[in-house]
PDB file of C-alpha atoms in Angstrom:
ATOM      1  CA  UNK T  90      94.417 122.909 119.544  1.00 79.00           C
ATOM      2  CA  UNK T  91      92.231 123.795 122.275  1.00 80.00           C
ATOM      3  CA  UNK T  92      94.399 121.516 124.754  1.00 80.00           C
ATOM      4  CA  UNK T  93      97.524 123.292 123.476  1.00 82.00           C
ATOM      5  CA  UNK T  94      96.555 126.209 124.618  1.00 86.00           C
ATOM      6  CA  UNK T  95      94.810 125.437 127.617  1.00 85.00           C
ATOM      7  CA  UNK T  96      98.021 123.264 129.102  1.00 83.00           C
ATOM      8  CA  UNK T  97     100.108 126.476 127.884  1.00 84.00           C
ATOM      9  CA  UNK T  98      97.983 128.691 129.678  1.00 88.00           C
ATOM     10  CA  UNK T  99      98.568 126.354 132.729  1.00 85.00           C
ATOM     11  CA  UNK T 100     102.383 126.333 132.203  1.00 80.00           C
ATOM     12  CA  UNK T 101     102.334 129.982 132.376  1.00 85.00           C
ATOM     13  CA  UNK T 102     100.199 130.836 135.447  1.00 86.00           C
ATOM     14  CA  UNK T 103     102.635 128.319 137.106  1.00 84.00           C
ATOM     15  CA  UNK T 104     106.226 130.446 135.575  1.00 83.00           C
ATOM     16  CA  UNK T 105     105.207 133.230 133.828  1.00 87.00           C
ATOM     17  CA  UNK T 106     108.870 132.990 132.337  1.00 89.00           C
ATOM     18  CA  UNK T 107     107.617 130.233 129.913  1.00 86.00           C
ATOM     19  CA  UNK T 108     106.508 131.787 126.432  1.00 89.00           C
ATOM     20  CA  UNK T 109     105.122 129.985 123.736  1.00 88.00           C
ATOM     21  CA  UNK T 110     108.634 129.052 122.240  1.00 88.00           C
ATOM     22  CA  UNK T 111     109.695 127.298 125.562  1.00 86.00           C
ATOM     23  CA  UNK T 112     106.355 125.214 125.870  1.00 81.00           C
ATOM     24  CA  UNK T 113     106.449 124.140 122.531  1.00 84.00           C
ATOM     25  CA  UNK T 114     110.513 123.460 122.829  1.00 84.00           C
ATOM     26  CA  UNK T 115     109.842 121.132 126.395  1.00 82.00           C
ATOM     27  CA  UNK T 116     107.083 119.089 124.841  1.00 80.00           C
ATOM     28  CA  UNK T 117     107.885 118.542 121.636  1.00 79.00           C
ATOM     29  CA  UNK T 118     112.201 118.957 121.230  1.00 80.00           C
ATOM     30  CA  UNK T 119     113.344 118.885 124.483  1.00 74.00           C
ATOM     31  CA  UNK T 120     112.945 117.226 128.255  1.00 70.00           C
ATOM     32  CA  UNK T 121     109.859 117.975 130.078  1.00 66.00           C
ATOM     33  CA  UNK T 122     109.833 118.671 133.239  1.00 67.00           C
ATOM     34  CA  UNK T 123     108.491 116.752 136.147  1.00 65.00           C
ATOM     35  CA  UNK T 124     105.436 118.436 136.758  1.00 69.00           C
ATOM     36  CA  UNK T 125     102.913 115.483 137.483  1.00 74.00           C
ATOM     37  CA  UNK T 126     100.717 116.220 134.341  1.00 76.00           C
ATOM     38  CA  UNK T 127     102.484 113.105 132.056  1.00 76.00           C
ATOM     39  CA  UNK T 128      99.207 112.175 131.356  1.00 79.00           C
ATOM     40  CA  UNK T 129      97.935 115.867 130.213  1.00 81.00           C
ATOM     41  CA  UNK T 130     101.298 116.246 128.131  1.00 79.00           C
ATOM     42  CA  UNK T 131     100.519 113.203 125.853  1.00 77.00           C
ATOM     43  CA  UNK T 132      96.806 114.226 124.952  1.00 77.00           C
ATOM     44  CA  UNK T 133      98.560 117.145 123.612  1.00 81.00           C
ATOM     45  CA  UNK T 134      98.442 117.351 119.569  1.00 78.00           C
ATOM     46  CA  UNK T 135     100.827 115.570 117.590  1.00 77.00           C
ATOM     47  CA  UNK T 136     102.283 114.240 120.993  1.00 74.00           C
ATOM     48  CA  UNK T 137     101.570 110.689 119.661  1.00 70.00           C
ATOM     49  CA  UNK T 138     102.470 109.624 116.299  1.00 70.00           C
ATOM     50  CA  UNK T 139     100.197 106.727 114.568  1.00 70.00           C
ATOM     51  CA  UNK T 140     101.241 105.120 112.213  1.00 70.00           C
ATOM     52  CA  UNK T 141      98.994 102.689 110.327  1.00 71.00           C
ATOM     53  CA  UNK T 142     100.453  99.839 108.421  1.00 73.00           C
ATOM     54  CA  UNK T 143      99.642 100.163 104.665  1.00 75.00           C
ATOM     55  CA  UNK T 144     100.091  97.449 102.556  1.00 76.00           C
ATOM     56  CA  UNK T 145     100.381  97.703  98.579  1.00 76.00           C
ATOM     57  CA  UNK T 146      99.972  94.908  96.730  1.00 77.00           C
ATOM     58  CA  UNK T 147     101.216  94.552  93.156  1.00 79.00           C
ATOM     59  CA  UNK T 148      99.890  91.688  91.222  1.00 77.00           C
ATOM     60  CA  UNK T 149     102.547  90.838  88.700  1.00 75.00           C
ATOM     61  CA  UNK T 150     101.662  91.669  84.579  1.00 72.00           C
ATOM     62  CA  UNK T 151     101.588  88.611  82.083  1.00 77.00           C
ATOM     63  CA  UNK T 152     105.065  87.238  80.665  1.00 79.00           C
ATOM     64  CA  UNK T 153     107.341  90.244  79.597  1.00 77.00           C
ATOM     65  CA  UNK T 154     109.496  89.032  76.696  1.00 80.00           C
ATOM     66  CA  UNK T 155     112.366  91.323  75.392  1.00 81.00           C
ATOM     67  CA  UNK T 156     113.262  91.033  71.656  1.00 81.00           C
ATOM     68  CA  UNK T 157     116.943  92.230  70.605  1.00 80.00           C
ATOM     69  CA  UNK T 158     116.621  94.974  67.872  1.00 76.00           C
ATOM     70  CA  UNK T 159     117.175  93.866  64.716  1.00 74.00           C
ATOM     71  CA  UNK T 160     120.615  95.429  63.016  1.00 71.00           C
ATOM     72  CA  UNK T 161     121.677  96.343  59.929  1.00 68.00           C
ATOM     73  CA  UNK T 162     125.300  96.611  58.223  1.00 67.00           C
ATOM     74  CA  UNK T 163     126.391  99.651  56.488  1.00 66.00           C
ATOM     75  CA  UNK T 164     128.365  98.604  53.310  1.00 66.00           C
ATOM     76  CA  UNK T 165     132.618  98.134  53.970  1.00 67.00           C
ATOM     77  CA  UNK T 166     133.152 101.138  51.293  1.00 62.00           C
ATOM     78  CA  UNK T 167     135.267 104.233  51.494  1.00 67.00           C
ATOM     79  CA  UNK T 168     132.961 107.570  52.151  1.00 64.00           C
ATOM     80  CA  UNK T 169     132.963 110.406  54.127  1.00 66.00           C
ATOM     81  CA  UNK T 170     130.500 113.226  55.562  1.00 64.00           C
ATOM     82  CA  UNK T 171     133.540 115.826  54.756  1.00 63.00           C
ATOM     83  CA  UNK T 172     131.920 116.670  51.779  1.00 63.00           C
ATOM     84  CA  UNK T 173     128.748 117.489  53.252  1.00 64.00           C
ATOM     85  CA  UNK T 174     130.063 119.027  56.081  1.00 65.00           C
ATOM     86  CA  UNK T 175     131.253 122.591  54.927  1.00 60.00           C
ATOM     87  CA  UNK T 176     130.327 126.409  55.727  1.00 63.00           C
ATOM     88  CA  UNK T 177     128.211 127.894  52.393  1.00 60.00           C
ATOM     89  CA  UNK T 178     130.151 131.185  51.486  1.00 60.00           C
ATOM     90  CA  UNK T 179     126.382 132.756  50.935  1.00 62.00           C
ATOM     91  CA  UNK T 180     124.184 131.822  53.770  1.00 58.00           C
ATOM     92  CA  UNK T 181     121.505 133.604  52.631  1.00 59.00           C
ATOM     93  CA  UNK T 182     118.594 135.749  54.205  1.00 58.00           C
ATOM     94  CA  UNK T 183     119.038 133.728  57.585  1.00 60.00           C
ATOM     95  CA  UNK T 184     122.522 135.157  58.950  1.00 62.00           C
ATOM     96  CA  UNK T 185     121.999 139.255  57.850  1.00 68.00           C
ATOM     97  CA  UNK T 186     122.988 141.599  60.015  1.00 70.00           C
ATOM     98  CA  UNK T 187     120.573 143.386  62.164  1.00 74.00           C
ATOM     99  CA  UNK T 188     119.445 146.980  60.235  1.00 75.00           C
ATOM    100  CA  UNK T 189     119.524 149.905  62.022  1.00 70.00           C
TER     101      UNK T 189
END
């Protein structure tokens, strides 16, 4: 960081027009300008991105074997849920009104 601000402070004295926004915006998102100091610009922070190769390695589990689920049949009969799908005319203690 101290670079940053040193080269800023540089910038500055040269066009005192150039805030911190504008520095930041001509040497990181934008076109710099030719002012001779190329080599100055890219010792600034985060100027050079490094990217080290990383390599993973996955070393492969024994022999995976898949079984199909065993089924079952339900009987060919005649039935229905109908019968035990109705409302109960007395639900009980669990749908009273609130009390006052």
């Amino acid at each position: 960081m101290p670079k940053l601000v040193s080269h800023f402070l540089r910038h500055h004295e040269l066009d005192e027009r150039i805030g911190v926004l504008d520095f930041l915006a001509m040497h990181y998102f934008g076109q710099d300008i030719d002012d001779d100091d190329q080599k100055e610009d890219m010792e600034l922070p985060f100027k050079k991105l490094e990217c080290p190769t990383i390599i993973h390695l996955a070393i492969p589990a024994g022999k995976i074997t898949i079984q199909k689920a065993s089924s079952f049949l339900i009987p060919n009969h005649k039935w229905s849920l109908h019968k035990y799908l109705h409302a109960n005319p007395e639900p009980g203690d669990f749908f009273k009104p609130p009390r006052a």
